[in-house]
mmCIF file of C-alpha atoms in Angstrom:
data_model
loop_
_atom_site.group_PDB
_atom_site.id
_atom_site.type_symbol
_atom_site.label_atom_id
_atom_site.label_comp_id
_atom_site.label_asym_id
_atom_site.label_seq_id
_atom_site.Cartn_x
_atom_site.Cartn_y
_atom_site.Cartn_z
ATOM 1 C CA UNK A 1 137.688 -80.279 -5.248
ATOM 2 C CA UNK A 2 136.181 -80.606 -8.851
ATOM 3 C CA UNK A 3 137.545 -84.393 -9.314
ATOM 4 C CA UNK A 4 136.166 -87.866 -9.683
ATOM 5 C CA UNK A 5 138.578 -90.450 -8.928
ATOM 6 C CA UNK A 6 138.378 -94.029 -9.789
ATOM 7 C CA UNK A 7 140.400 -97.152 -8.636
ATOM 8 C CA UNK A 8 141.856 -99.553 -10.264
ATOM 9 C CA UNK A 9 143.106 -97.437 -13.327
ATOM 10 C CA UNK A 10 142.993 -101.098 -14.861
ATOM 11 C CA UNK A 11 142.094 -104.454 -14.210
ATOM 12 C CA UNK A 12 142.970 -107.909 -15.430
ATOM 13 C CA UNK A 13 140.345 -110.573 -14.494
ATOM 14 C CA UNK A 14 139.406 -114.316 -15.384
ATOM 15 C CA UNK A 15 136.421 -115.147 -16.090
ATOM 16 C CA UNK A 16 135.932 -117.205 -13.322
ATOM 17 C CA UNK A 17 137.045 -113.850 -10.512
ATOM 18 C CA UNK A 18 135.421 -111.268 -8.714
ATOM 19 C CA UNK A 19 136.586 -107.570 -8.519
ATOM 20 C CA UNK A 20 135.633 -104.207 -7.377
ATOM 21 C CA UNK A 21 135.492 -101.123 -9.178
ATOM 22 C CA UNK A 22 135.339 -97.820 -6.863
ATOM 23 C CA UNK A 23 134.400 -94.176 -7.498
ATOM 24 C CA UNK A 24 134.378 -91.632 -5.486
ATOM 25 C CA UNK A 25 133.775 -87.725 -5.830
ATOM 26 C CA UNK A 26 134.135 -85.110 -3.083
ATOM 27 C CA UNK A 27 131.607 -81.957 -4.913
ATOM 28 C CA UNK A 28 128.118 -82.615 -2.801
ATOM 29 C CA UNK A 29 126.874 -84.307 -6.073
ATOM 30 C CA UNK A 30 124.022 -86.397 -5.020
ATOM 31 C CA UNK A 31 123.902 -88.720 -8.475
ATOM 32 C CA UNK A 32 126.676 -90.885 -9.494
ATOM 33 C CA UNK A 33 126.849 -92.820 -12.913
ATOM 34 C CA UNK A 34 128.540 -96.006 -14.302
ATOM 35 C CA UNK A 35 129.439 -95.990 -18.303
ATOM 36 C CA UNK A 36 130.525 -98.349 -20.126
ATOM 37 C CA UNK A 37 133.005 -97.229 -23.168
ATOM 38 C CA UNK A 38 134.114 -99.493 -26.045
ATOM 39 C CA UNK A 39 137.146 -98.436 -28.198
ATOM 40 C CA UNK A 40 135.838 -95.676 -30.976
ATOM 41 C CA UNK A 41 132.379 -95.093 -29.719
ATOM 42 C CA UNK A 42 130.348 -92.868 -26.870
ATOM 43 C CA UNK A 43 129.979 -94.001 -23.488
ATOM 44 C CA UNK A 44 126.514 -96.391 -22.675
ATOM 45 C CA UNK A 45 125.152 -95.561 -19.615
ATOM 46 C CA UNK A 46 124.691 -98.798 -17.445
ATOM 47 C CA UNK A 47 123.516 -97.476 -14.084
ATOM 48 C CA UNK A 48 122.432 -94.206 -12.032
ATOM 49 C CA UNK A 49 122.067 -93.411 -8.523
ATOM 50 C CA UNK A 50 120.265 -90.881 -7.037
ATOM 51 C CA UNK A 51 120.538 -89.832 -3.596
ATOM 52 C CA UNK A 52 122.451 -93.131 -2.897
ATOM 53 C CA UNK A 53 119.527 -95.263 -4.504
ATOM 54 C CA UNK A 54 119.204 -96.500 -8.346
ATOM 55 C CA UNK A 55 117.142 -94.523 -10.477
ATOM 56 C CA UNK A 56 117.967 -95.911 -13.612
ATOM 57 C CA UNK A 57 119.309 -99.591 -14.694
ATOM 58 C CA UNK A 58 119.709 -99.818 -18.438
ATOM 59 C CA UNK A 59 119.078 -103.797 -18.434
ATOM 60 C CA UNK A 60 122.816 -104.018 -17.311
ATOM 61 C CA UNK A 61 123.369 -107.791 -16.872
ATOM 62 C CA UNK A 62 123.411 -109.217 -13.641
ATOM 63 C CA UNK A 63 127.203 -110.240 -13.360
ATOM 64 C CA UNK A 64 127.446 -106.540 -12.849
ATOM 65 C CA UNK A 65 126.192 -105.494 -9.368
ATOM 66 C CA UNK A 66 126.685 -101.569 -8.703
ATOM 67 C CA UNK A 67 126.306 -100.253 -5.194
ATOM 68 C CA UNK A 68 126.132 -96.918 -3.523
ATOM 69 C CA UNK A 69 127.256 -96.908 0.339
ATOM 70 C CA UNK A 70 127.199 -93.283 0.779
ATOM 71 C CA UNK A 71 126.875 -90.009 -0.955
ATOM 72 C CA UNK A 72 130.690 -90.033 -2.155
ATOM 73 C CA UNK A 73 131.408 -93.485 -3.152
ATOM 74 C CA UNK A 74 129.989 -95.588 -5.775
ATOM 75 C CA UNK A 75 130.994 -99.185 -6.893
ATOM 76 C CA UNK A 76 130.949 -101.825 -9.337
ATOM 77 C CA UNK A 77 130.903 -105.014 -8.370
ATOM 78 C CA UNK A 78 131.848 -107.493 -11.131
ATOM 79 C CA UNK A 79 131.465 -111.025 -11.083
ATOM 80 C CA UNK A 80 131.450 -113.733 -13.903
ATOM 81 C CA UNK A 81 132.691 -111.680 -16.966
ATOM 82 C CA UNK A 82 133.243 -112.297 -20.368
ATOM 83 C CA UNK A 83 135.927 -111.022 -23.013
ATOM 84 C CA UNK A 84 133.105 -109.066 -24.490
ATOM 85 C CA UNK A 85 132.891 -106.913 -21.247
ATOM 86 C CA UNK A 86 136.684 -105.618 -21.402
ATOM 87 C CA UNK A 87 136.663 -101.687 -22.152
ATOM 88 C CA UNK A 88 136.817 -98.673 -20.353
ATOM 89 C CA UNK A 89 134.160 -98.216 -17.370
ATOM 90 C CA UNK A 90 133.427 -94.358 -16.161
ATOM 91 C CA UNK A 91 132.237 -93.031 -13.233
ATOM 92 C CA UNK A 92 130.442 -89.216 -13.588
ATOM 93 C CA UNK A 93 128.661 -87.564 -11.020
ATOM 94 C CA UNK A 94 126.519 -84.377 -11.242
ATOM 95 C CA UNK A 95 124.071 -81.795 -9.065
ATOM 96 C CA UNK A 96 120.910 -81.309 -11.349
ATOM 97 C CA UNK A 97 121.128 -77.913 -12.155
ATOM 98 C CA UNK A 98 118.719 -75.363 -13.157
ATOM 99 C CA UNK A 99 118.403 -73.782 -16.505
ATOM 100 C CA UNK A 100 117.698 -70.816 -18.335
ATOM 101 C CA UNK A 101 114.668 -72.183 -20.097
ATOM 102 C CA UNK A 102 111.073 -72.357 -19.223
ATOM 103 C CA UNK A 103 111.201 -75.250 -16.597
ATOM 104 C CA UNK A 104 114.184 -76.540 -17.786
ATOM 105 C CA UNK A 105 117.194 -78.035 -15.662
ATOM 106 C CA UNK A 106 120.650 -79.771 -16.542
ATOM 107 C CA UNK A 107 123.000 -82.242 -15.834
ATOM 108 C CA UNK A 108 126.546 -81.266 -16.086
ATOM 109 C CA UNK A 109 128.251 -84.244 -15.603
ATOM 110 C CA UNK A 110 132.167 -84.467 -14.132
ATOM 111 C CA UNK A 111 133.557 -88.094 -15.351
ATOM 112 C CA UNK A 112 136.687 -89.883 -13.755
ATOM 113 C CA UNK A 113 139.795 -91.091 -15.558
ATOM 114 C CA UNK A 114 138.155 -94.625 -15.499
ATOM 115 C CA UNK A 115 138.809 -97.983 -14.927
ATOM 116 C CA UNK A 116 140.652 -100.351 -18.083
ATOM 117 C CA UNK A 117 139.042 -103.675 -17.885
ATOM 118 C CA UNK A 118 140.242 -106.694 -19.040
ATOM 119 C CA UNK A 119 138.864 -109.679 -19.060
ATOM 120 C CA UNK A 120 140.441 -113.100 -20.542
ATOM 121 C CA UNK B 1 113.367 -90.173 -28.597
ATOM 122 C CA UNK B 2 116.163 -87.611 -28.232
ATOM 123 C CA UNK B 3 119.493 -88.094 -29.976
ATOM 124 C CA UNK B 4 122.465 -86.537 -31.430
ATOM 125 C CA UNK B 5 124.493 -86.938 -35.027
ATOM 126 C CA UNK B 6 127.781 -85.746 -35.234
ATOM 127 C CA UNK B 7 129.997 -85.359 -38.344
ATOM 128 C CA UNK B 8 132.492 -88.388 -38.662
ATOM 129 C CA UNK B 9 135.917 -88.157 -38.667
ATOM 130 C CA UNK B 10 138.534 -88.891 -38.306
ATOM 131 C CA UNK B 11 139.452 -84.952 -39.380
ATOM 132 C CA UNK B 12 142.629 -84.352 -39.870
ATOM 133 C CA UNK B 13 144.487 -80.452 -39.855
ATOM 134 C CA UNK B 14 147.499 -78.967 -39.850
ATOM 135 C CA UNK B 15 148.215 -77.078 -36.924
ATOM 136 C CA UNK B 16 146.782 -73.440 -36.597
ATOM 137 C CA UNK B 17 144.038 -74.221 -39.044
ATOM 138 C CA UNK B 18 140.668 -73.493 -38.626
ATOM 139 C CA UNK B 19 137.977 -76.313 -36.708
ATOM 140 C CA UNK B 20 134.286 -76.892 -37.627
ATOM 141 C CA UNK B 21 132.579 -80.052 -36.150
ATOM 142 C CA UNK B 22 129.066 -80.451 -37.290
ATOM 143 C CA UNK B 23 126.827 -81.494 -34.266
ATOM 144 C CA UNK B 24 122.596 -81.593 -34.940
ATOM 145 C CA UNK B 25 120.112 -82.526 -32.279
ATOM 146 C CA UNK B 26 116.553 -83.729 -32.000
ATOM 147 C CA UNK B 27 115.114 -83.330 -29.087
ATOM 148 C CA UNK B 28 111.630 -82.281 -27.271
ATOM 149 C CA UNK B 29 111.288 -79.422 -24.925
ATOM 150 C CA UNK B 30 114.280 -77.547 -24.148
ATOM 151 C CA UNK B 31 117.683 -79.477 -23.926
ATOM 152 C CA UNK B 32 120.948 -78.271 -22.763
ATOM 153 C CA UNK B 33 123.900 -78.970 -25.014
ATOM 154 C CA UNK B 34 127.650 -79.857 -24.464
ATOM 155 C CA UNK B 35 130.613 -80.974 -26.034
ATOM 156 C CA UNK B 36 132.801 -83.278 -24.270
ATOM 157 C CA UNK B 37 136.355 -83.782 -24.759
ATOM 158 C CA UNK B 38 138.525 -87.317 -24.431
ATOM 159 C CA UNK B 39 142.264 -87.028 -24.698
ATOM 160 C CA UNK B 40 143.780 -90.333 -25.204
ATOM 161 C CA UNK B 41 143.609 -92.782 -22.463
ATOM 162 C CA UNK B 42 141.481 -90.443 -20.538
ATOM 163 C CA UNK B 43 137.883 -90.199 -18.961
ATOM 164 C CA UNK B 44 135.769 -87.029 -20.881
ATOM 165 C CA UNK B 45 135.845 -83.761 -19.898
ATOM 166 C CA UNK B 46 133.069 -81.080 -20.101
ATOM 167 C CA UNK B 47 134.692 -78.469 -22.842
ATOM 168 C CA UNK B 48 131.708 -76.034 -22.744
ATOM 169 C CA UNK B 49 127.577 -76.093 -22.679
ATOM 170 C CA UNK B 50 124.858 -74.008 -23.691
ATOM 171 C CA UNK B 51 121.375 -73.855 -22.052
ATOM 172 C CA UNK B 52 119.028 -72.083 -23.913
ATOM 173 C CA UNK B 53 118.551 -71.362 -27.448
ATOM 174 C CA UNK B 54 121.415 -68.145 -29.222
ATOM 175 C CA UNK B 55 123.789 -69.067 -26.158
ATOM 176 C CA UNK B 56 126.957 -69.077 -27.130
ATOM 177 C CA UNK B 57 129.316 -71.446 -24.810
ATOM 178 C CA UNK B 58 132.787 -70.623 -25.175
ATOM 179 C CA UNK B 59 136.256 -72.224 -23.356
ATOM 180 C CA UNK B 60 140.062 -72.669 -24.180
ATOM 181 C CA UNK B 61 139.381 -71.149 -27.950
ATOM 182 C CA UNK B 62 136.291 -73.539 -28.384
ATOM 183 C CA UNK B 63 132.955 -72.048 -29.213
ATOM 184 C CA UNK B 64 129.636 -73.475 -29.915
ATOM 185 C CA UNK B 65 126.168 -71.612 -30.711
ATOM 186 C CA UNK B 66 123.292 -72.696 -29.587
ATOM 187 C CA UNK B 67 120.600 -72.638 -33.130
ATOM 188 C CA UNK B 68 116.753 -73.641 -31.813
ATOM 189 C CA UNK B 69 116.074 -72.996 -35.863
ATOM 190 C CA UNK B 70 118.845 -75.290 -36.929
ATOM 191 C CA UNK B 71 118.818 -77.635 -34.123
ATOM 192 C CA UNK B 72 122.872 -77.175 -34.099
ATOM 193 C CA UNK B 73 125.599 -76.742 -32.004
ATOM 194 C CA UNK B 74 128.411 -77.350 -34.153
ATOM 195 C CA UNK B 75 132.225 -76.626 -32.853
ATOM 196 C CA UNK B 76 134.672 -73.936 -33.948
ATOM 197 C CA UNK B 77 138.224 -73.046 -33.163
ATOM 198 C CA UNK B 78 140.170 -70.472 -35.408
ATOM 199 C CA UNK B 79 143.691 -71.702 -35.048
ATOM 200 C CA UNK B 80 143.984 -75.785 -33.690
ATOM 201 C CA UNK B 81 146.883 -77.048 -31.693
ATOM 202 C CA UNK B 82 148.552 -80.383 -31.692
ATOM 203 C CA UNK B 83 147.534 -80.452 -28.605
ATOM 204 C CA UNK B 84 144.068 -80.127 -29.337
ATOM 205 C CA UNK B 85 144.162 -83.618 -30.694
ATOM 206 C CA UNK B 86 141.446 -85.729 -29.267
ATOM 207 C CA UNK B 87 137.824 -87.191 -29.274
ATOM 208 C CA UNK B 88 135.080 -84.938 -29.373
ATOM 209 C CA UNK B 89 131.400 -85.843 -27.955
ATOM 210 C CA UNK B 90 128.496 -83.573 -28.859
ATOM 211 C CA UNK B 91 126.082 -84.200 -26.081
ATOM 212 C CA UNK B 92 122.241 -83.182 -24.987
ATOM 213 C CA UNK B 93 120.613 -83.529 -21.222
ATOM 214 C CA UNK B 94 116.860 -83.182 -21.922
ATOM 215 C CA UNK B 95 114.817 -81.111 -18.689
ATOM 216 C CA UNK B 96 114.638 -82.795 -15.749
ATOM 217 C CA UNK B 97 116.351 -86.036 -16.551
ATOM 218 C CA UNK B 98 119.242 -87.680 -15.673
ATOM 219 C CA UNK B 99 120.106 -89.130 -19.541
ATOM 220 C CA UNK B 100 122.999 -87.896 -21.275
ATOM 221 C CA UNK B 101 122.549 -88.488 -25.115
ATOM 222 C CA UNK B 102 125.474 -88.631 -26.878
ATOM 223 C CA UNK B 103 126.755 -88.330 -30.458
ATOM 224 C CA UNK B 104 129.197 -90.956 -31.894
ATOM 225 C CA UNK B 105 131.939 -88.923 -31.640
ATOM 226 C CA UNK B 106 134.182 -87.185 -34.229
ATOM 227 C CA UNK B 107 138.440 -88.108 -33.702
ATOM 228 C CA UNK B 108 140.626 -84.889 -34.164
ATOM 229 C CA UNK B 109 144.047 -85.459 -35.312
ATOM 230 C CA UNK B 110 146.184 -82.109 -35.515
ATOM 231 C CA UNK B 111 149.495 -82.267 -37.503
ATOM 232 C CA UNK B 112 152.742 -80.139 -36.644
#
């Protein structure tokens, strides 16, 4: 099983609501990302967990609240929102792997369909 | 810091026409390269990687070089589809980390 799955495949929220947003992946990968995509541009990394705790939390705001219960699922926790924070949100996952270079290792990541937010 | 530039687009071909996008890096040590590929409405997918410098990664007619001496990895495919119509991400994971930089992307629009 080479997938990442991600629920809702979109989301309509107020600003006022709170939703979920869930990953999971099924490959042994022991770190699991959140992106966040606007329309015509790359994905910004927001958060990364490492062996189910976060390495890496690129000044997200705190009306986002990401969570790792277990090795397989990640979430996204989403409170308070603004219409600025509709786009796409992706989930990856990847095993650091090592390279072919002197010391070198790499991180193949697999992303999910993602998640369509909305906010209004 | 690390980062990528990518040719911008959109590029626009006629079907079984020839594909070059331009993708150079600057990076420290030794980075691994990809390019990712979004099809509309879709998450990205991995379209093929390289590792270590003259590696050649290679998948569904794609094919990218690693150059140390250039700091490229541009894209080629000999004969596009319509199919192949997307967004392409050229992307670098520097040793050890968990960062994936990548470029702006370049949009691919391939006519019938």
């Amino acid at each position: 099983d080479t997938e990442v799955t991600q629920t809702p495949k979109h989301l309509v929220m107020g600003m006022t609501n709170k939703k979920s947003l869930k990953c999971e992946q099924h490959m042994g990968h022991r770190a699991m990302y959140w992106y966040k995509q606007k329309a015509k541009k790359p994905p910004e990394l927001m958060f990364v967990y490492s062996y189910e705790k976060l390495s890496i939390n690129e000044s997200v705001p705190s009306r986002f609240s990401p969570e790792c219960p277990n090795s397989s699922l990640l979430n996204l926790h989403l409170h308070a929102l603004q219409p600025e924070d509709s786009a796409l949100y992706l989930c990856a996952s990847s095993q650091m792997l090592l390279g072919q270079g002197a010391s070198s290792s790499y991180n193949e990541q697999f992303f999910g369909p993602g998640t369509r937010l909305t906010v209004l | 810091g690390d980062s990528v530039t990518q040719m911008e687009g959109p590029v626009t071909l006629s079907e079984e026409a020839f594909l070059t996008i331009n993708c150079t890096y600057t990076a420290t040590g030794y980075p691994s390269l990809f390019w990712y590929v979004q099809y509309p409405g879709e998450g990205l997918q991995l379209l093929l990687k390289a590792t270590k410098a003259d590696d050649k990664g290679s998948n569904k007619g794609f094919e990218a070089t690693y150059r140390k001496e250039t700091t490229s990895f541009h894209l080629e495919k000999g004969s596009v589809q319509v199919s192949d119509s997307a967004v392409y991400f050229c992307a670098l994971s520097s040793a050890g980390g968990f960062k994936t930089i990548f470029g702006a992307g370049t949009r691919l629009f391939v006519k019938a």
